[in-house]
Amino acid sequence: MAHVADWKKGIVKSLINEMVAKPVVAVVNMYGIGGQQIQSMRAGLRQHATLKMTKNNLMLLAFDEAAKQKPGLNILKDKISGQCAIIATDLNPFNLFRQLEATKTASPAKAGELAPEDIIVHQGPTPFGPGPIIGELQKLGLPTSIDGGKIVVRKDTTLVEKGNPIPANVAAMLPKLGIFPMIVGLDLRAAYENKVVYERDVLDISEDYYKSLFANAVTNAHALSIAIVFPTTETIMSLVKKAFREALGISIATVFPNKYNVKVLLSKADAQMLSVALAANYSNNAIVAKVKPVVATPVTEESKEEVKNVEKDKEVSEEEAVSGLSELFG
């Protein structure tokens, strides 16, 4: 730190102390934030973080010195450009990112700033009554007319496309139309924690992102273990029930009677007997008169569903399923 003035050394030392003391260090963009907003944001962070601004060359010096105690910290030097600041905090990078995003507010545009999104004036009434301002609106390219004592925009009109500079006359008119296209706040560029640097795109994820990933992984693993018949504490009950249903289906297909399938077999036999009688050209009346069904009702879609989904009609415990399997093929 040779050839550095004493007051600059004091600033650099303060930065170093903060970066070494806190587990997380971040660089944030400060462009376009007014002094009053900065004070408000600093107060909001005070409980968990410190926000320090100074000349960029002093920040670079501080990173070089702090990196001697925190290896890898100097990678953040690449993020020092333009109007920026350093945050040192005990919040993890993801929580810090969300807290900084919460500081952002809509703000008027300045002439020459690049539009963050298409700036569109939507169809409908404006706040203005009839007057000379209609000429100003038309100069911006807005199709206008008078309706109900108000100046009305006749159709949606894009004044500035995303990424293009905002002309001075458009910047002056937008606040009057209630349009504030710029989003101003502490914009995190990157954060360092435990020798790892997290870029903005890594941090910009929903709060429940990883919870959803784990939940999906558990669901998929459970389904896979069922499909390959891999017994575990979590899957054994489902596997036993699946085996019971499949065994029941086989016993019905092979006409192997037992207490679990006898009603279905009788119903199936009754339906087949009626079909044979009809095929033998007996009249429906003769069948009704001479043949009484063995069960109260013939096979229906409901009874078919009963065969396919026994556990939905009657919950089968693990013990019952094992016992049923033994009886089916014992």
Short mmCIF file of C-alpha atoms in Angstrom, two decimals:
data_model
loop_
_atom_site.label_atom_id
_atom_site.label_comp_id
_atom_site.label_asym_id
_atom_site.label_seq_id
_atom_site.Cartn_x
_atom_site.Cartn_y
_atom_site.Cartn_z
CA MET A 1 0.00 0.00 0.00
CA ALA A 2 2.96 2.34 -0.66
CA HIS A 3 2.36 5.84 -2.02
CA VAL A 4 -1.19 5.90 -0.65
CA ALA A 5 -2.34 8.89 1.43
CA ASP A 6 -3.09 8.24 5.10
CA TRP A 7 -6.81 8.99 4.73
CA LYS A 8 -7.01 6.53 1.87
CA LYS A 9 -5.18 3.94 3.96
CA GLY A 10 -7.81 4.40 6.65
CA ILE A 11 -10.63 3.72 4.18
CA VAL A 12 -8.86 0.67 2.78
CA LYS A 13 -8.16 -0.67 6.27
CA SER A 14 -11.82 -0.25 7.21
CA LEU A 15 -12.89 -2.15 4.09
CA ILE A 16 -10.41 -4.94 4.80
CA ASN A 17 -11.61 -5.33 8.38
CA GLU A 18 -15.24 -5.60 7.26
CA MET A 19 -14.49 -8.11 4.49
CA VAL A 20 -12.40 -10.33 6.76
CA ALA A 21 -14.84 -10.17 9.69
CA LYS A 22 -17.97 -11.16 7.76
CA PRO A 23 -18.42 -14.56 6.05
CA VAL A 24 -20.03 -13.09 2.92
CA VAL A 25 -18.72 -10.24 0.77
CA ALA A 26 -20.62 -8.87 -2.24
CA VAL A 27 -20.25 -6.18 -4.90
CA VAL A 28 -23.41 -4.23 -5.75
CA ASN A 29 -24.24 -1.79 -8.53
CA MET A 30 -25.27 1.66 -7.23
CA TYR A 31 -26.00 3.36 -10.56
CA GLY A 32 -28.98 5.71 -10.54
CA ILE A 33 -29.64 5.56 -6.78
CA GLY A 34 -30.09 8.93 -5.08
CA GLY A 35 -28.43 9.88 -1.82
CA GLN A 36 -31.62 9.70 0.21
CA GLN A 37 -32.40 6.22 -1.17
CA ILE A 38 -28.89 5.04 -0.33
CA GLN A 39 -29.29 6.14 3.28
CA SER A 40 -32.61 4.35 3.51
CA MET A 41 -31.16 1.17 2.03
CA ARG A 42 -28.15 1.31 4.32
CA ALA A 43 -30.46 1.61 7.32
CA GLY A 44 -32.45 -1.41 6.13
CA LEU A 45 -29.29 -3.50 5.94
CA ARG A 46 -27.69 -2.27 9.15
CA GLN A 47 -28.83 -5.23 11.29
CA HIS A 48 -27.05 -7.82 9.15
CA ALA A 49 -24.71 -5.99 6.79
CA THR A 50 -22.52 -2.96 6.14
CA LEU A 51 -22.56 -1.02 2.88
CA LYS A 52 -19.43 0.92 1.99
CA MET A 53 -18.79 3.15 -1.01
CA THR A 54 -15.50 4.71 -2.04
CA LYS A 55 -13.30 5.11 -5.09
CA ASN A 56 -12.94 1.99 -7.19
CA ASN A 57 -9.13 1.93 -6.95
CA LEU A 58 -9.36 1.85 -3.15
CA MET A 59 -11.79 -1.07 -3.31
CA LEU A 60 -9.35 -2.93 -5.55
CA LEU A 61 -6.55 -2.37 -3.05
CA ALA A 62 -8.79 -3.61 -0.23
CA PHE A 63 -9.61 -6.80 -2.15
CA ASP A 64 -5.92 -7.54 -2.75
CA GLU A 65 -5.11 -7.18 0.94
CA ALA A 66 -8.21 -9.02 2.23
CA ALA A 67 -7.57 -11.92 -0.17
CA LYS A 68 -4.38 -12.69 1.78
CA GLN A 69 -6.66 -13.79 4.63
CA LYS A 70 -9.60 -14.97 2.48
CA PRO A 71 -8.23 -16.87 -0.55
CA GLY A 72 -10.25 -16.31 -3.69
CA LEU A 73 -11.84 -13.08 -2.51
CA ASN A 74 -9.92 -11.06 -5.10
CA ILE A 75 -12.02 -12.72 -7.86
CA LEU A 76 -14.60 -10.07 -7.02
CA LYS A 77 -12.22 -7.43 -8.36
CA ASP A 78 -13.61 -8.15 -11.83
CA LYS A 79 -16.99 -6.81 -10.64
CA ILE A 80 -15.59 -3.40 -9.64
CA SER A 81 -16.61 -0.92 -12.32
CA GLY A 82 -18.79 2.15 -12.63
CA GLN A 83 -20.75 3.17 -9.53
CA CYS A 84 -20.52 0.26 -7.11
CA ALA A 85 -20.19 -0.55 -3.41
CA ILE A 86 -19.07 -3.40 -1.16
CA ILE A 87 -21.38 -5.23 1.22
CA ALA A 88 -20.06 -7.38 4.07
CA THR A 89 -22.70 -9.49 5.79
CA ASP A 90 -23.57 -12.57 7.83
CA LEU A 91 -26.50 -13.35 5.51
CA ASN A 92 -25.91 -16.21 3.08
CA PRO A 93 -25.64 -15.11 -0.59
CA PHE A 94 -29.17 -16.26 -1.48
CA ASN A 95 -30.83 -14.43 1.42
CA LEU A 96 -28.73 -11.35 0.67
CA PHE A 97 -29.83 -11.40 -2.96
CA ARG A 98 -33.51 -11.58 -2.00
CA GLN A 99 -33.13 -8.76 0.52
CA LEU A 100 -31.41 -6.54 -2.05
CA GLU A 101 -34.09 -7.29 -4.65
CA ALA A 102 -36.66 -6.08 -2.12
CA THR A 103 -35.00 -2.64 -2.08
CA LYS A 104 -35.77 -2.03 -5.75
CA THR A 105 -38.42 0.50 -6.74
CA ALA A 106 -39.76 1.97 -9.98
CA SER A 107 -38.13 5.26 -10.94
CA PRO A 108 -38.46 7.91 -13.70
CA ALA A 109 -36.19 7.58 -16.70
CA LYS A 110 -33.44 10.05 -17.53
CA ALA A 111 -32.64 11.20 -21.05
CA GLY A 112 -30.15 8.84 -22.69
CA GLU A 113 -30.73 5.90 -20.34
CA LEU A 114 -31.31 2.56 -22.04
CA ALA A 115 -34.84 1.21 -21.80
CA PRO A 116 -34.84 -1.96 -19.63
CA GLU A 117 -38.00 -3.15 -21.42
CA ASP A 118 -40.20 -1.89 -24.24
CA ILE A 119 -41.78 1.38 -23.07
CA ILE A 120 -45.43 1.18 -24.09
CA VAL A 121 -48.27 3.68 -23.68
CA HIS A 122 -51.45 1.65 -23.57
CA GLN A 123 -54.73 2.52 -25.20
CA GLY A 124 -57.09 4.52 -22.99
CA PRO A 125 -57.62 7.89 -21.30
CA THR A 126 -54.71 10.01 -20.10
CA PRO A 127 -54.69 12.29 -17.02
CA PHE A 128 -54.92 15.33 -19.31
CA GLY A 129 -57.87 17.43 -20.36
CA PRO A 130 -58.07 19.10 -23.77
CA GLY A 131 -55.21 21.55 -24.29
CA PRO A 132 -51.86 22.18 -25.91
CA ILE A 133 -50.37 19.04 -24.39
CA ILE A 134 -52.17 17.00 -27.04
CA GLY A 135 -49.66 18.38 -29.54
CA GLU A 136 -46.75 17.20 -27.36
CA LEU A 137 -48.24 13.73 -27.18
CA GLN A 138 -48.69 13.60 -30.93
CA LYS A 139 -45.05 14.64 -31.44
CA LEU A 140 -44.06 11.53 -29.46
CA GLY A 141 -45.98 9.47 -32.00
CA LEU A 142 -49.05 8.81 -29.86
CA PRO A 143 -52.36 8.66 -31.76
CA THR A 144 -54.72 10.76 -29.63
CA SER A 145 -58.24 12.14 -29.62
CA ILE A 146 -60.65 13.85 -27.21
CA ASP A 147 -63.28 11.71 -25.52
CA GLY A 148 -65.35 12.46 -22.42
CA GLY A 149 -63.35 15.56 -21.59
CA LYS A 150 -60.02 13.69 -21.60
CA ILE A 151 -57.21 13.18 -24.08
CA VAL A 152 -57.34 9.52 -25.09
CA VAL A 153 -54.62 7.30 -26.62
CA ARG A 154 -56.39 5.40 -29.41
CA LYS A 155 -54.12 2.33 -29.49
CA ASP A 156 -51.15 0.75 -27.69
CA THR A 157 -47.97 2.47 -28.86
CA THR A 158 -44.32 1.55 -28.21
CA LEU A 159 -42.33 4.73 -27.63
CA VAL A 160 -38.91 3.12 -27.00
CA GLU A 161 -37.86 -0.45 -27.68
CA LYS A 162 -35.87 -2.43 -25.13
CA GLY A 163 -32.16 -1.55 -25.13
CA ASN A 164 -32.54 1.75 -26.99
CA PRO A 165 -31.71 5.15 -25.43
CA ILE A 166 -34.68 7.11 -24.12
CA PRO A 167 -35.05 10.52 -25.88
CA ALA A 168 -35.24 13.61 -23.68
CA ASN A 169 -38.81 14.52 -24.70
CA VAL A 170 -40.00 10.97 -23.94
CA ALA A 171 -38.21 10.94 -20.57
CA ALA A 172 -39.91 14.23 -19.66
CA MET A 173 -43.39 13.00 -20.64
CA LEU A 174 -43.35 9.51 -19.07
CA PRO A 175 -43.79 10.62 -15.42
CA LYS A 176 -46.77 12.77 -16.47
CA LEU A 177 -48.32 9.62 -17.93
CA GLY A 178 -47.58 7.68 -14.74
CA ILE A 179 -44.91 5.55 -16.39
CA PHE A 180 -41.73 4.84 -14.39
CA PRO A 181 -39.71 2.39 -16.51
CA MET A 182 -36.45 2.28 -14.57
CA ILE A 183 -35.97 -0.12 -11.65
CA VAL A 184 -33.62 1.39 -9.09
CA GLY A 185 -32.06 -0.44 -6.16
CA LEU A 186 -29.04 -2.33 -4.94
CA ASP A 187 -28.22 -4.66 -7.81
CA LEU A 188 -26.00 -7.53 -6.66
CA ARG A 189 -23.29 -8.39 -9.19
CA ALA A 190 -21.63 -11.29 -7.33
CA ALA A 191 -21.09 -12.59 -3.79
CA TYR A 192 -18.23 -14.50 -2.11
CA GLU A 193 -18.62 -17.13 0.59
CA ASN A 194 -16.15 -19.79 1.74
CA LYS A 195 -13.90 -19.58 -1.35
CA VAL A 196 -16.87 -19.72 -3.75
CA VAL A 197 -18.09 -16.79 -5.88
CA TYR A 198 -21.80 -16.79 -6.72
CA GLU A 199 -22.81 -14.91 -9.85
CA ARG A 200 -26.14 -13.12 -10.07
CA ASP A 201 -27.75 -15.72 -12.36
CA VAL A 202 -27.00 -18.47 -9.80
CA LEU A 203 -28.59 -16.50 -6.98
CA ASP A 204 -31.66 -15.45 -8.94
CA ILE A 205 -33.83 -18.48 -8.16
CA SER A 206 -37.12 -18.88 -6.31
CA GLU A 207 -37.01 -19.55 -2.58
CA ASP A 208 -38.57 -23.01 -2.91
CA TYR A 209 -36.46 -24.07 -5.92
CA TYR A 210 -34.30 -26.61 -4.09
CA LYS A 211 -37.20 -27.84 -1.96
CA SER A 212 -39.07 -28.64 -5.17
CA LEU A 213 -36.01 -30.41 -6.59
CA PHE A 214 -35.69 -32.63 -3.51
CA ALA A 215 -39.42 -33.35 -3.45
CA ASN A 216 -39.34 -34.39 -7.12
CA ALA A 217 -36.25 -36.53 -6.49
CA VAL A 218 -37.98 -38.36 -3.63
CA THR A 219 -41.11 -38.93 -5.73
CA ASN A 220 -39.10 -40.22 -8.70
CA ALA A 221 -36.92 -42.46 -6.52
CA HIS A 222 -40.02 -43.97 -4.90
CA ALA A 223 -41.61 -44.62 -8.31
CA LEU A 224 -38.38 -46.17 -9.62
CA SER A 225 -38.03 -48.48 -6.61
CA ILE A 226 -41.62 -49.67 -7.15
CA ALA A 227 -41.00 -50.23 -10.86
CA ILE A 228 -37.86 -52.34 -10.26
CA VAL A 229 -39.31 -54.02 -7.15
CA PHE A 230 -36.63 -52.70 -4.80
CA PRO A 231 -37.96 -53.11 -1.23
CA THR A 232 -37.23 -50.41 1.33
CA THR A 233 -38.93 -49.15 4.47
CA GLU A 234 -40.70 -46.52 2.37
CA THR A 235 -41.78 -48.86 -0.45
CA ILE A 236 -42.50 -52.26 1.13
CA MET A 237 -46.17 -51.53 1.79
CA SER A 238 -46.75 -50.32 -1.79
CA LEU A 239 -44.90 -53.35 -3.17
CA VAL A 240 -46.95 -55.81 -1.09
CA LYS A 241 -50.20 -54.15 -2.19
CA LYS A 242 -49.04 -54.17 -5.81
CA ALA A 243 -48.18 -57.88 -5.52
CA PHE A 244 -51.58 -58.58 -3.99
CA ARG A 245 -53.41 -56.79 -6.81
CA GLU A 246 -51.38 -58.60 -9.47
CA ALA A 247 -51.87 -61.97 -7.75
CA LEU A 248 -55.59 -61.32 -7.52
CA GLY A 249 -55.67 -60.52 -11.22
CA ILE A 250 -53.85 -63.79 -12.02
CA SER A 251 -56.18 -65.81 -9.80
CA ILE A 252 -59.19 -64.35 -11.61
CA ALA A 253 -57.64 -64.94 -15.03
CA THR A 254 -56.84 -68.57 -14.14
CA VAL A 255 -60.19 -69.09 -12.33
CA PHE A 256 -58.49 -69.98 -9.03
CA PRO A 257 -61.24 -69.35 -6.43
CA ASN A 258 -60.57 -67.98 -2.95
CA LYS A 259 -62.28 -65.65 -0.53
CA TYR A 260 -60.81 -62.57 -2.19
CA ASN A 261 -62.06 -63.24 -5.71
CA VAL A 262 -65.05 -65.59 -5.45
CA LYS A 263 -67.67 -62.86 -5.90
CA VAL A 264 -65.91 -61.55 -8.98
CA LEU A 265 -65.53 -65.07 -10.43
CA LEU A 266 -69.20 -65.85 -9.86
CA SER A 267 -70.24 -62.54 -11.40
CA LYS A 268 -67.97 -63.20 -14.36
CA ALA A 269 -69.31 -66.76 -14.76
CA ASP A 270 -72.87 -65.51 -14.55
CA ALA A 271 -72.24 -62.96 -17.29
CA GLN A 272 -70.59 -65.58 -19.48
CA MET A 273 -73.50 -67.98 -18.93
CA LEU A 274 -75.98 -65.32 -19.99
CA SER A 275 -73.89 -64.60 -23.09
CA VAL A 276 -73.88 -68.32 -23.99
CA ALA A 277 -77.65 -68.46 -23.54
CA LEU A 278 -78.12 -65.47 -25.83
CA ALA A 279 -75.80 -67.00 -28.40
CA ALA A 280 -77.95 -70.18 -28.33
CA ASN A 281 -80.89 -68.02 -29.53
CA TYR A 282 -82.91 -68.16 -26.36
CA SER A 283 -85.22 -65.22 -25.89
CA ASN A 284 -84.48 -62.62 -23.24
CA ASN A 285 -87.76 -63.49 -21.55
CA ALA A 286 -86.83 -67.18 -21.34
CA ILE A 287 -83.50 -66.29 -19.81
CA VAL A 288 -85.04 -64.03 -17.22
CA ALA A 289 -87.64 -66.68 -16.39
CA LYS A 290 -85.40 -69.76 -16.25
CA VAL A 291 -82.00 -68.44 -15.22
CA LYS A 292 -81.43 -66.61 -11.95
CA PRO A 293 -78.14 -64.78 -11.65
CA VAL A 294 -75.79 -66.19 -9.06
CA VAL A 295 -75.00 -62.71 -7.82
CA ALA A 296 -77.25 -59.72 -7.45
CA THR A 297 -75.78 -57.78 -10.34
CA PRO A 298 -73.97 -58.72 -13.56
CA VAL A 299 -70.47 -57.54 -14.39
CA THR A 300 -70.39 -53.77 -14.73
CA GLU A 301 -67.75 -51.13 -15.20
CA GLU A 302 -67.84 -50.69 -11.43
CA SER A 303 -67.09 -54.36 -10.77
CA LYS A 304 -64.30 -54.29 -13.36
CA GLU A 305 -62.79 -51.34 -11.54
CA GLU A 306 -63.06 -53.35 -8.32
CA VAL A 307 -60.90 -56.04 -9.88
CA LYS A 308 -58.26 -53.55 -11.03
CA ASN A 309 -58.16 -51.46 -7.86
CA VAL A 310 -58.95 -53.68 -4.90
CA GLU A 311 -57.15 -51.44 -2.47
CA LYS A 312 -59.39 -48.48 -3.42
CA ASP A 313 -62.54 -50.46 -2.52
CA LYS A 314 -61.08 -52.05 0.60
CA GLU A 315 -57.85 -50.82 2.20
CA VAL A 316 -55.57 -53.82 2.58
CA SER A 317 -53.11 -53.83 5.45
CA GLU A 318 -49.65 -55.29 4.99
CA GLU A 319 -50.57 -58.35 7.07
CA GLU A 320 -53.77 -58.93 5.09
CA ALA A 321 -51.96 -58.60 1.78
CA VAL A 322 -49.26 -61.09 2.80
CA SER A 323 -51.95 -63.46 4.07
CA GLY A 324 -53.89 -63.04 0.84
CA LEU A 325 -50.84 -63.84 -1.24
CA SER A 326 -50.29 -67.01 0.78
CA GLU A 327 -53.91 -68.09 0.30
CA LEU A 328 -53.92 -67.27 -3.39
CA PHE A 329 -50.92 -69.45 -4.16
CA GLY A 330 -50.45 -71.53 -0.98
#
